[in-house]
Amino acid sequence: MPPKSRRKRPAEGLALLGLAQRAGAVARGGEATRRAIRKGEARLVVLAQDASRTQLDKILKTMKGRSVDRRFVPSGSQLGAALGVAPLSAVAVTERAFARQLARTLESDGGTAVSTHSK
């Protein structure tokens, strides 16, 4: 029996994140993400929708006034699993090509990601 076709899950779309990490283009966790944003290194920020409100507010406040693209994934568990670590609230992708491809991949995941630029 042929395998059933199914919609790509966000965790599958995040597979590129592991490759970016191996290339040294990922800042993991809330504090590292904020540091990458402040230094102007972050090209894409991926946030877990289930992260604490306090953590999300800190990251979003740091992004304010900066042109950094962001996407949301359903859970920190998925975000951490993509990198082979414990659940994460956020990661920053610091290499432009990885960020661009990951943003496109997450957009095509059927509405599981939200694209917005900070103003």
PDB file of C-alpha atoms in Angstrom:
ATOM      1  CA  MET A   1       0.000   0.000   0.000  1.00  0.00           C
ATOM      2  CA  PRO A   2       1.475   3.399  -0.971  1.00  0.00           C
ATOM      3  CA  PRO A   3       2.126   5.849   1.853  1.00  0.00           C
ATOM      4  CA  LYS A   4      -0.624   8.360   2.497  1.00  0.00           C
ATOM      5  CA  SER A   5       0.195  11.884   1.474  1.00  0.00           C
ATOM      6  CA  ARG A   6       0.097  14.274   4.369  1.00  0.00           C
ATOM      7  CA  ARG A   7       0.683  17.919   4.891  1.00  0.00           C
ATOM      8  CA  LYS A   8       4.202  18.825   5.906  1.00  0.00           C
ATOM      9  CA  ARG A   9       4.464  19.467   9.638  1.00  0.00           C
ATOM     10  CA  PRO A  10       6.412  22.425  11.052  1.00  0.00           C
ATOM     11  CA  ALA A  11       9.028  20.076  12.535  1.00  0.00           C
ATOM     12  CA  GLU A  12       9.749  18.830   9.011  1.00  0.00           C
ATOM     13  CA  GLY A  13      10.034  22.395   7.763  1.00  0.00           C
ATOM     14  CA  LEU A  14      12.456  23.138  10.589  1.00  0.00           C
ATOM     15  CA  ALA A  15      14.895  20.457   9.400  1.00  0.00           C
ATOM     16  CA  LEU A  16      16.840  23.250   7.698  1.00  0.00           C
ATOM     17  CA  LEU A  17      17.408  24.767  11.134  1.00  0.00           C
ATOM     18  CA  GLY A  18      19.653  21.844  12.097  1.00  0.00           C
ATOM     19  CA  LEU A  19      21.768  22.438   9.017  1.00  0.00           C
ATOM     20  CA  ALA A  20      22.032  26.130   9.868  1.00  0.00           C
ATOM     21  CA  GLN A  21      23.142  25.197  13.387  1.00  0.00           C
ATOM     22  CA  ARG A  22      25.891  22.948  12.045  1.00  0.00           C
ATOM     23  CA  ALA A  23      27.032  25.898   9.914  1.00  0.00           C
ATOM     24  CA  GLY A  24      27.222  28.093  13.028  1.00  0.00           C
ATOM     25  CA  ALA A  25      24.347  30.297  11.902  1.00  0.00           C
ATOM     26  CA  VAL A  26      21.947  29.853  14.847  1.00  0.00           C
ATOM     27  CA  ALA A  27      21.688  31.583  18.227  1.00  0.00           C
ATOM     28  CA  ARG A  28      19.668  29.298  20.553  1.00  0.00           C
ATOM     29  CA  GLY A  29      17.421  30.418  23.382  1.00  0.00           C
ATOM     30  CA  GLY A  30      15.890  33.675  24.487  1.00  0.00           C
ATOM     31  CA  GLU A  31      18.995  35.474  25.715  1.00  0.00           C
ATOM     32  CA  ALA A  32      21.159  34.432  22.753  1.00  0.00           C
ATOM     33  CA  THR A  33      18.369  35.484  20.392  1.00  0.00           C
ATOM     34  CA  ARG A  34      18.101  38.913  22.011  1.00  0.00           C
ATOM     35  CA  ARG A  35      21.885  39.322  21.892  1.00  0.00           C
ATOM     36  CA  ALA A  36      21.923  38.479  18.149  1.00  0.00           C
ATOM     37  CA  ILE A  37      19.132  41.008  17.558  1.00  0.00           C
ATOM     38  CA  ARG A  38      20.947  43.756  19.514  1.00  0.00           C
ATOM     39  CA  LYS A  39      24.204  43.103  17.618  1.00  0.00           C
ATOM     40  CA  GLY A  40      22.366  43.299  14.286  1.00  0.00           C
ATOM     41  CA  GLU A  41      23.267  39.696  13.440  1.00  0.00           C
ATOM     42  CA  ALA A  42      19.744  38.193  13.456  1.00  0.00           C
ATOM     43  CA  ARG A  43      18.219  37.743   9.995  1.00  0.00           C
ATOM     44  CA  LEU A  44      15.223  35.662  11.144  1.00  0.00           C
ATOM     45  CA  VAL A  45      13.787  35.004  14.591  1.00  0.00           C
ATOM     46  CA  VAL A  46      11.730  31.858  15.104  1.00  0.00           C
ATOM     47  CA  LEU A  47       9.495  31.982  18.190  1.00  0.00           C
ATOM     48  CA  ALA A  48       7.565  29.210  19.909  1.00  0.00           C
ATOM     49  CA  GLN A  49       3.897  30.074  20.339  1.00  0.00           C
ATOM     50  CA  ASP A  50       3.855  28.249  23.677  1.00  0.00           C
ATOM     51  CA  ALA A  51       6.777  30.255  25.110  1.00  0.00           C
ATOM     52  CA  SER A  52       6.073  32.279  28.223  1.00  0.00           C
ATOM     53  CA  ARG A  53       4.512  35.663  27.640  1.00  0.00           C
ATOM     54  CA  THR A  54       7.399  37.278  29.528  1.00  0.00           C
ATOM     55  CA  GLN A  55      10.004  35.664  27.273  1.00  0.00           C
ATOM     56  CA  LEU A  56       8.108  36.595  24.103  1.00  0.00           C
ATOM     57  CA  ASP A  57       7.651  40.175  25.318  1.00  0.00           C
ATOM     58  CA  LYS A  58      11.396  40.533  25.988  1.00  0.00           C
ATOM     59  CA  ILE A  59      12.294  39.288  22.514  1.00  0.00           C
ATOM     60  CA  LEU A  60       9.608  41.320  20.732  1.00  0.00           C
ATOM     61  CA  LYS A  61      10.660  44.457  22.651  1.00  0.00           C
ATOM     62  CA  THR A  62      14.262  43.894  21.550  1.00  0.00           C
ATOM     63  CA  MET A  63      13.069  43.519  17.947  1.00  0.00           C
ATOM     64  CA  LYS A  64      11.135  46.786  18.043  1.00  0.00           C
ATOM     65  CA  GLY A  65      12.530  49.295  15.583  1.00  0.00           C
ATOM     66  CA  ARG A  66      14.661  46.691  13.833  1.00  0.00           C
ATOM     67  CA  SER A  67      13.898  45.090  10.508  1.00  0.00           C
ATOM     68  CA  VAL A  68      14.153  41.458  11.565  1.00  0.00           C
ATOM     69  CA  ASP A  69      11.762  38.942  10.062  1.00  0.00           C
ATOM     70  CA  ARG A  70      10.028  36.569  12.451  1.00  0.00           C
ATOM     71  CA  ARG A  71       8.042  33.357  12.271  1.00  0.00           C
ATOM     72  CA  PHE A  72       6.082  31.421  14.860  1.00  0.00           C
ATOM     73  CA  VAL A  73       6.018  27.667  15.313  1.00  0.00           C
ATOM     74  CA  PRO A  74       3.486  25.848  17.506  1.00  0.00           C
ATOM     75  CA  SER A  75       5.822  24.664  20.250  1.00  0.00           C
ATOM     76  CA  GLY A  76       9.189  25.035  21.872  1.00  0.00           C
ATOM     77  CA  SER A  77       9.472  21.251  21.825  1.00  0.00           C
ATOM     78  CA  GLN A  78       9.419  21.284  18.022  1.00  0.00           C
ATOM     79  CA  LEU A  79      11.933  24.106  17.928  1.00  0.00           C
ATOM     80  CA  GLY A  80      14.298  22.331  20.304  1.00  0.00           C
ATOM     81  CA  ALA A  81      13.864  18.978  18.561  1.00  0.00           C
ATOM     82  CA  ALA A  82      14.911  20.551  15.252  1.00  0.00           C
ATOM     83  CA  LEU A  83      18.252  21.362  16.903  1.00  0.00           C
ATOM     84  CA  GLY A  84      18.543  18.214  19.016  1.00  0.00           C
ATOM     85  CA  VAL A  85      18.165  20.046  22.323  1.00  0.00           C
ATOM     86  CA  ALA A  86      15.562  20.660  25.027  1.00  0.00           C
ATOM     87  CA  PRO A  87      12.564  22.884  24.229  1.00  0.00           C
ATOM     88  CA  LEU A  88      13.458  26.444  23.216  1.00  0.00           C
ATOM     89  CA  SER A  89      11.415  29.626  23.293  1.00  0.00           C
ATOM     90  CA  ALA A  90      13.272  31.214  20.381  1.00  0.00           C
ATOM     91  CA  VAL A  91      16.180  30.985  17.984  1.00  0.00           C
ATOM     92  CA  ALA A  92      17.812  33.546  15.726  1.00  0.00           C
ATOM     93  CA  VAL A  93      19.174  32.584  12.329  1.00  0.00           C
ATOM     94  CA  THR A  94      22.174  34.761  11.565  1.00  0.00           C
ATOM     95  CA  GLU A  95      23.007  33.784   7.971  1.00  0.00           C
ATOM     96  CA  ARG A  96      20.888  35.430   5.291  1.00  0.00           C
ATOM     97  CA  ALA A  97      20.551  32.453   2.905  1.00  0.00           C
ATOM     98  CA  PHE A  98      19.458  30.074   5.675  1.00  0.00           C
ATOM     99  CA  ALA A  99      17.055  32.688   7.035  1.00  0.00           C
ATOM    100  CA  ARG A 100      15.478  33.285   3.639  1.00  0.00           C
ATOM    101  CA  GLN A 101      15.001  29.575   2.891  1.00  0.00           C
ATOM    102  CA  LEU A 102      13.680  28.793   6.382  1.00  0.00           C
ATOM    103  CA  ALA A 103      11.222  31.694   6.209  1.00  0.00           C
ATOM    104  CA  ARG A 104       9.917  30.381   2.875  1.00  0.00           C
ATOM    105  CA  THR A 105       9.669  26.844   4.216  1.00  0.00           C
ATOM    106  CA  LEU A 106       7.731  27.928   7.289  1.00  0.00           C
ATOM    107  CA  GLU A 107       5.372  30.060   5.183  1.00  0.00           C
ATOM    108  CA  SER A 108       4.514  27.022   3.060  1.00  0.00           C
ATOM    109  CA  ASP A 109       3.610  24.922   6.100  1.00  0.00           C
ATOM    110  CA  GLY A 110      -0.093  25.656   5.757  1.00  0.00           C
ATOM    111  CA  GLY A 111      -0.509  28.601   8.065  1.00  0.00           C
ATOM    112  CA  THR A 112       1.537  27.316  11.018  1.00  0.00           C
ATOM    113  CA  ALA A 113       3.905  30.234  10.752  1.00  0.00           C
ATOM    114  CA  VAL A 114       3.237  33.949  10.771  1.00  0.00           C
ATOM    115  CA  SER A 115       5.393  36.393   8.872  1.00  0.00           C
ATOM    116  CA  THR A 116       5.810  39.852  10.279  1.00  0.00           C
ATOM    117  CA  HIS A 117       8.511  42.504  10.346  1.00  0.00           C
ATOM    118  CA  SER A 118       9.110  44.515  13.476  1.00  0.00           C
ATOM    119  CA  LYS A 119       8.587  48.236  13.115  1.00  0.00           C
TER     120      LYS A 119
END
